mmCIF file of C-alpha atoms in Angstrom:
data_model
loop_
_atom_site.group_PDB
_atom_site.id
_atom_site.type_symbol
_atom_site.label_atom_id
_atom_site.label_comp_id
_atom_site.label_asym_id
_atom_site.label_seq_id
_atom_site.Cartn_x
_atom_site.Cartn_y
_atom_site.Cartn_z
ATOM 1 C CA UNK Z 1 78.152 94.581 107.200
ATOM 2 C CA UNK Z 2 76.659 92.260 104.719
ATOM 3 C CA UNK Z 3 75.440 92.250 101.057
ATOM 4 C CA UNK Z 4 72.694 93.550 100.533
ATOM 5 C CA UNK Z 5 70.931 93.618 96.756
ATOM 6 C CA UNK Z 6 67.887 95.976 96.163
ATOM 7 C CA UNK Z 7 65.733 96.366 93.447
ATOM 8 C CA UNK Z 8 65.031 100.463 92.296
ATOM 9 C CA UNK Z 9 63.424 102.292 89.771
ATOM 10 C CA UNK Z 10 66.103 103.091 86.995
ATOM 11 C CA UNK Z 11 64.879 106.710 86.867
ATOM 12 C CA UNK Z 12 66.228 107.616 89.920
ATOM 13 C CA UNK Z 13 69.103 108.496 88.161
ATOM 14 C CA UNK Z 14 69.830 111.914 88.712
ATOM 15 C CA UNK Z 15 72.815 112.491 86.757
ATOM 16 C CA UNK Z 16 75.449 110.101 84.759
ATOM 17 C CA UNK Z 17 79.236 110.742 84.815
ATOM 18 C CA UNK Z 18 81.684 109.314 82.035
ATOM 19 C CA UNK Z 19 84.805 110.477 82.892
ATOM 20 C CA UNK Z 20 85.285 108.584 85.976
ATOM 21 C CA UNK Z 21 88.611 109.339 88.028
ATOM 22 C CA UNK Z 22 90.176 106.423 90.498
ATOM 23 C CA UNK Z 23 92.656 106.512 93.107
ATOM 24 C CA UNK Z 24 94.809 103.438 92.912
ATOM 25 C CA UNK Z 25 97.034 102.816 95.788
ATOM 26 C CA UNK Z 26 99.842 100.585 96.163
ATOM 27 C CA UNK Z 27 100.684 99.270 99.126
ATOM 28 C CA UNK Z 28 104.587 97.606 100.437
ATOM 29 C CA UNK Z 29 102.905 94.756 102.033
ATOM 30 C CA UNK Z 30 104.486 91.942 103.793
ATOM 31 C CA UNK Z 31 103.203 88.607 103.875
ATOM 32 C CA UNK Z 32 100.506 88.960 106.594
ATOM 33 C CA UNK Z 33 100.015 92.898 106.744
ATOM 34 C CA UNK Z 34 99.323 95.602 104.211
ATOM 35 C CA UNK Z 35 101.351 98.308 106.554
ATOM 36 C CA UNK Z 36 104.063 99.705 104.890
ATOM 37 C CA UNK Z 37 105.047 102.485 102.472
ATOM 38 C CA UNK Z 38 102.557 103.560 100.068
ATOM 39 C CA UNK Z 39 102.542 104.861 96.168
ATOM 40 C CA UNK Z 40 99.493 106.170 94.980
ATOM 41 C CA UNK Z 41 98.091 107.614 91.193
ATOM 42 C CA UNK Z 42 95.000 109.002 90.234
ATOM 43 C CA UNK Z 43 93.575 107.604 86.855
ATOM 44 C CA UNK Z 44 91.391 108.922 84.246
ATOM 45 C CA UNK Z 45 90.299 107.853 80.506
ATOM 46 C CA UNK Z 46 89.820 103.937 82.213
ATOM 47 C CA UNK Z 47 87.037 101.692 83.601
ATOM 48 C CA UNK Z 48 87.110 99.541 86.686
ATOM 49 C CA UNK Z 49 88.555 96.771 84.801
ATOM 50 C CA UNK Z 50 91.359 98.913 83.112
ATOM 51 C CA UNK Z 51 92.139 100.471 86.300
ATOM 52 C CA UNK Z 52 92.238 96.684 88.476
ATOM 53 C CA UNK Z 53 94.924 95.422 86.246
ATOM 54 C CA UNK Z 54 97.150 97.923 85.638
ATOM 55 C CA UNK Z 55 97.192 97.906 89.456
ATOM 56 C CA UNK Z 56 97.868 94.171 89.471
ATOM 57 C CA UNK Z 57 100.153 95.034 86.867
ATOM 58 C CA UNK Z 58 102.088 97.308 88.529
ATOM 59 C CA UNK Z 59 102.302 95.594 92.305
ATOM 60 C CA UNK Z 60 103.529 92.796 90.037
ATOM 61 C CA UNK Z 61 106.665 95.158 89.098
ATOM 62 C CA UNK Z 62 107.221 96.458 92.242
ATOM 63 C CA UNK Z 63 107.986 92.973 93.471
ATOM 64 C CA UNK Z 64 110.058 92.126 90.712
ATOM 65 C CA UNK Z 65 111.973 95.634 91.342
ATOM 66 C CA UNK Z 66 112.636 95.154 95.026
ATOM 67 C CA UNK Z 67 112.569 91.142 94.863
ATOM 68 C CA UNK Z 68 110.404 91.534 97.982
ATOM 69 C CA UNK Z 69 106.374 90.768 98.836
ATOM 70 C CA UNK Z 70 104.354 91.497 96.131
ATOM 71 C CA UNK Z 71 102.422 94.561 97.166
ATOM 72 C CA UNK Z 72 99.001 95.079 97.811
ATOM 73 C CA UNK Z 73 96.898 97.719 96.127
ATOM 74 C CA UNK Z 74 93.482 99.261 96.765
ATOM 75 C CA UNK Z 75 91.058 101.570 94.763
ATOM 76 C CA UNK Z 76 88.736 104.008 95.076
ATOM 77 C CA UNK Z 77 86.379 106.573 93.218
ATOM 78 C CA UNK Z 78 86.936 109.751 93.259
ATOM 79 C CA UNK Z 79 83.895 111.781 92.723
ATOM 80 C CA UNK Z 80 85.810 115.388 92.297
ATOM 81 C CA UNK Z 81 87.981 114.248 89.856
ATOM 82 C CA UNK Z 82 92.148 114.061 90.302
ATOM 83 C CA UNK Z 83 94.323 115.917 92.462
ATOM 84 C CA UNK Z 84 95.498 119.329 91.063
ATOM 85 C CA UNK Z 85 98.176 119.690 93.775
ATOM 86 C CA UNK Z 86 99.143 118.220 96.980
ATOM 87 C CA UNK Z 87 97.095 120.261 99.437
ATOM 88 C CA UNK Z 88 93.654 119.715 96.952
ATOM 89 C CA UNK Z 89 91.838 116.943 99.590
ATOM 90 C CA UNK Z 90 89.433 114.589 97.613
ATOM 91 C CA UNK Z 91 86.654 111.979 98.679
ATOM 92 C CA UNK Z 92 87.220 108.305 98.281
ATOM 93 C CA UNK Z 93 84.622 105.375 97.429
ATOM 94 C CA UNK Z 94 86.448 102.280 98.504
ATOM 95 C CA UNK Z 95 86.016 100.166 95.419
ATOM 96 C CA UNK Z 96 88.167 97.581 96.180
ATOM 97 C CA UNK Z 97 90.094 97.011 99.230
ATOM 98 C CA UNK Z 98 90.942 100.127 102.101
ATOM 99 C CA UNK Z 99 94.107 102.216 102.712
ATOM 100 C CA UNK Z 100 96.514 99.591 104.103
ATOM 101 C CA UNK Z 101 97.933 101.625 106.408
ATOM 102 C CA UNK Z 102 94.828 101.717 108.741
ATOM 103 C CA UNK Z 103 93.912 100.342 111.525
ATOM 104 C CA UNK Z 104 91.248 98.168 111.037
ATOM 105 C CA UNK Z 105 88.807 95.598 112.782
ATOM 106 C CA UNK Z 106 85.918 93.349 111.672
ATOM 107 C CA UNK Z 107 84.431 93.725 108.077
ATOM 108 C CA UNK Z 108 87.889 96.121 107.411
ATOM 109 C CA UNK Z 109 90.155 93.654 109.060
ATOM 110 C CA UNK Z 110 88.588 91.299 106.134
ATOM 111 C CA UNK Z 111 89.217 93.522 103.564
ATOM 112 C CA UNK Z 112 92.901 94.011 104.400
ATOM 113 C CA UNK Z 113 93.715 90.083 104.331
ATOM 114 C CA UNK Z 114 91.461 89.919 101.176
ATOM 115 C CA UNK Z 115 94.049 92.137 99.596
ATOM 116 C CA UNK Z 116 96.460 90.137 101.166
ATOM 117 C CA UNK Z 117 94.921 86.984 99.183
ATOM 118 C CA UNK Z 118 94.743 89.267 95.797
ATOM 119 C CA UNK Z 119 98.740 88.940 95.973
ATOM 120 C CA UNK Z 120 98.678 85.248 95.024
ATOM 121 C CA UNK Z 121 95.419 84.807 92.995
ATOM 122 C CA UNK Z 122 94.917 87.533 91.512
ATOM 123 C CA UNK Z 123 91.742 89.021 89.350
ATOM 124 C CA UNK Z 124 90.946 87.591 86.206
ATOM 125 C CA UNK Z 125 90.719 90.314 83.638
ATOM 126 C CA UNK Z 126 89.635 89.606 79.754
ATOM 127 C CA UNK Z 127 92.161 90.652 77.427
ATOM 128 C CA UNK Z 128 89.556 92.988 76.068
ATOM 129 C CA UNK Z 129 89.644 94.935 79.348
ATOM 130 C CA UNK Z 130 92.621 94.984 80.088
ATOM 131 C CA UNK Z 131 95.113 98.494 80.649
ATOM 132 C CA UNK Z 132 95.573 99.297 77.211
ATOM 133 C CA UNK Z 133 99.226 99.207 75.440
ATOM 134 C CA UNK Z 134 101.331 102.382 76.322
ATOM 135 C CA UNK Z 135 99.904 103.027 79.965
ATOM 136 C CA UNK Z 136 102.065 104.538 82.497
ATOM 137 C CA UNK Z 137 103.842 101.957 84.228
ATOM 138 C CA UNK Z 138 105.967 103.612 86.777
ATOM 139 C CA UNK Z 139 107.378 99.993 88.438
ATOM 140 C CA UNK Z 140 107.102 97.897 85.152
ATOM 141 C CA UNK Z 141 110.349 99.076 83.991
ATOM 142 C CA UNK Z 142 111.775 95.528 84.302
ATOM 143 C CA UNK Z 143 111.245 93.602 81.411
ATOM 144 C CA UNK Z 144 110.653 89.662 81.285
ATOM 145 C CA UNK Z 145 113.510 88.064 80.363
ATOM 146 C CA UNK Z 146 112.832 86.226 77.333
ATOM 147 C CA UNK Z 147 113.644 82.376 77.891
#
């Protein structure tokens, strides 16, 4: 599939939503596959922005945690809003990146190694947007050792 860019009539809007919830998952990736075990967190009361680097953030701690791979980590909108228990089922909007632990092929098969990529340059986020101070951080328990 390629990009495709076109123009519409701003009043097509039907309805506007400003509570936006994401699905963030974090992926045990090795250096060539995103297979492997998976965390994943619904977030609320962020942006896109927020939401990409507290994921970077947090597959950042996860590899200084297990001194392994630094994991991968995909996201996704979630138009129902967050989970309420484990057998509530919700739709996904692949923002960035897929579940790792799919099989993929051709346009998906770039996405995975695209994630892959996101593990050694990752996305640059203003300070402005960034997570804000006091987010959950459930693998960012390590702190840096000051030096």
């Amino acid at each position: 599939m390629s990009i495709q860019v076109i123009a519409v009539d701003e009043r097509t809007n039907y309805r506007e939503r400003h509570d936006p919830c994401f699905r963030v998952y974090l992926h045990e990736s090795g250096g060539d596959t995103t297979f492997g075990a998976v965390a994943t967190y619904d977030i609320t009361g962020a942006d896109v922005l927020q939401v990409i680097d507290w994921a970077q953030t947090q597959a950042e701690g996860w590899s200084r945690a297990t001194g392994g791979a630094r994991p991968t980590y995909a996201i996704a909108y979630v138009p129902e809003g967050p989970a309420t228990s484990d057998l509530d089922r919700r739709t996904l909007v692949w923002l960035l990146g897929l579940d790792g632990n799919d099989s993929v092929e051709g346009e998906q098969l770039i996405a995975q190694r695209r994630m892959l990529q996101r593990g050694t340059d990752p996305v640059g986020i203003p300070e402005a947007d960034r997570a804000p101070p006091g987010a959950a951080s459930p693998f960012n328990r390590i702190q840096p050792s000051e030096g």
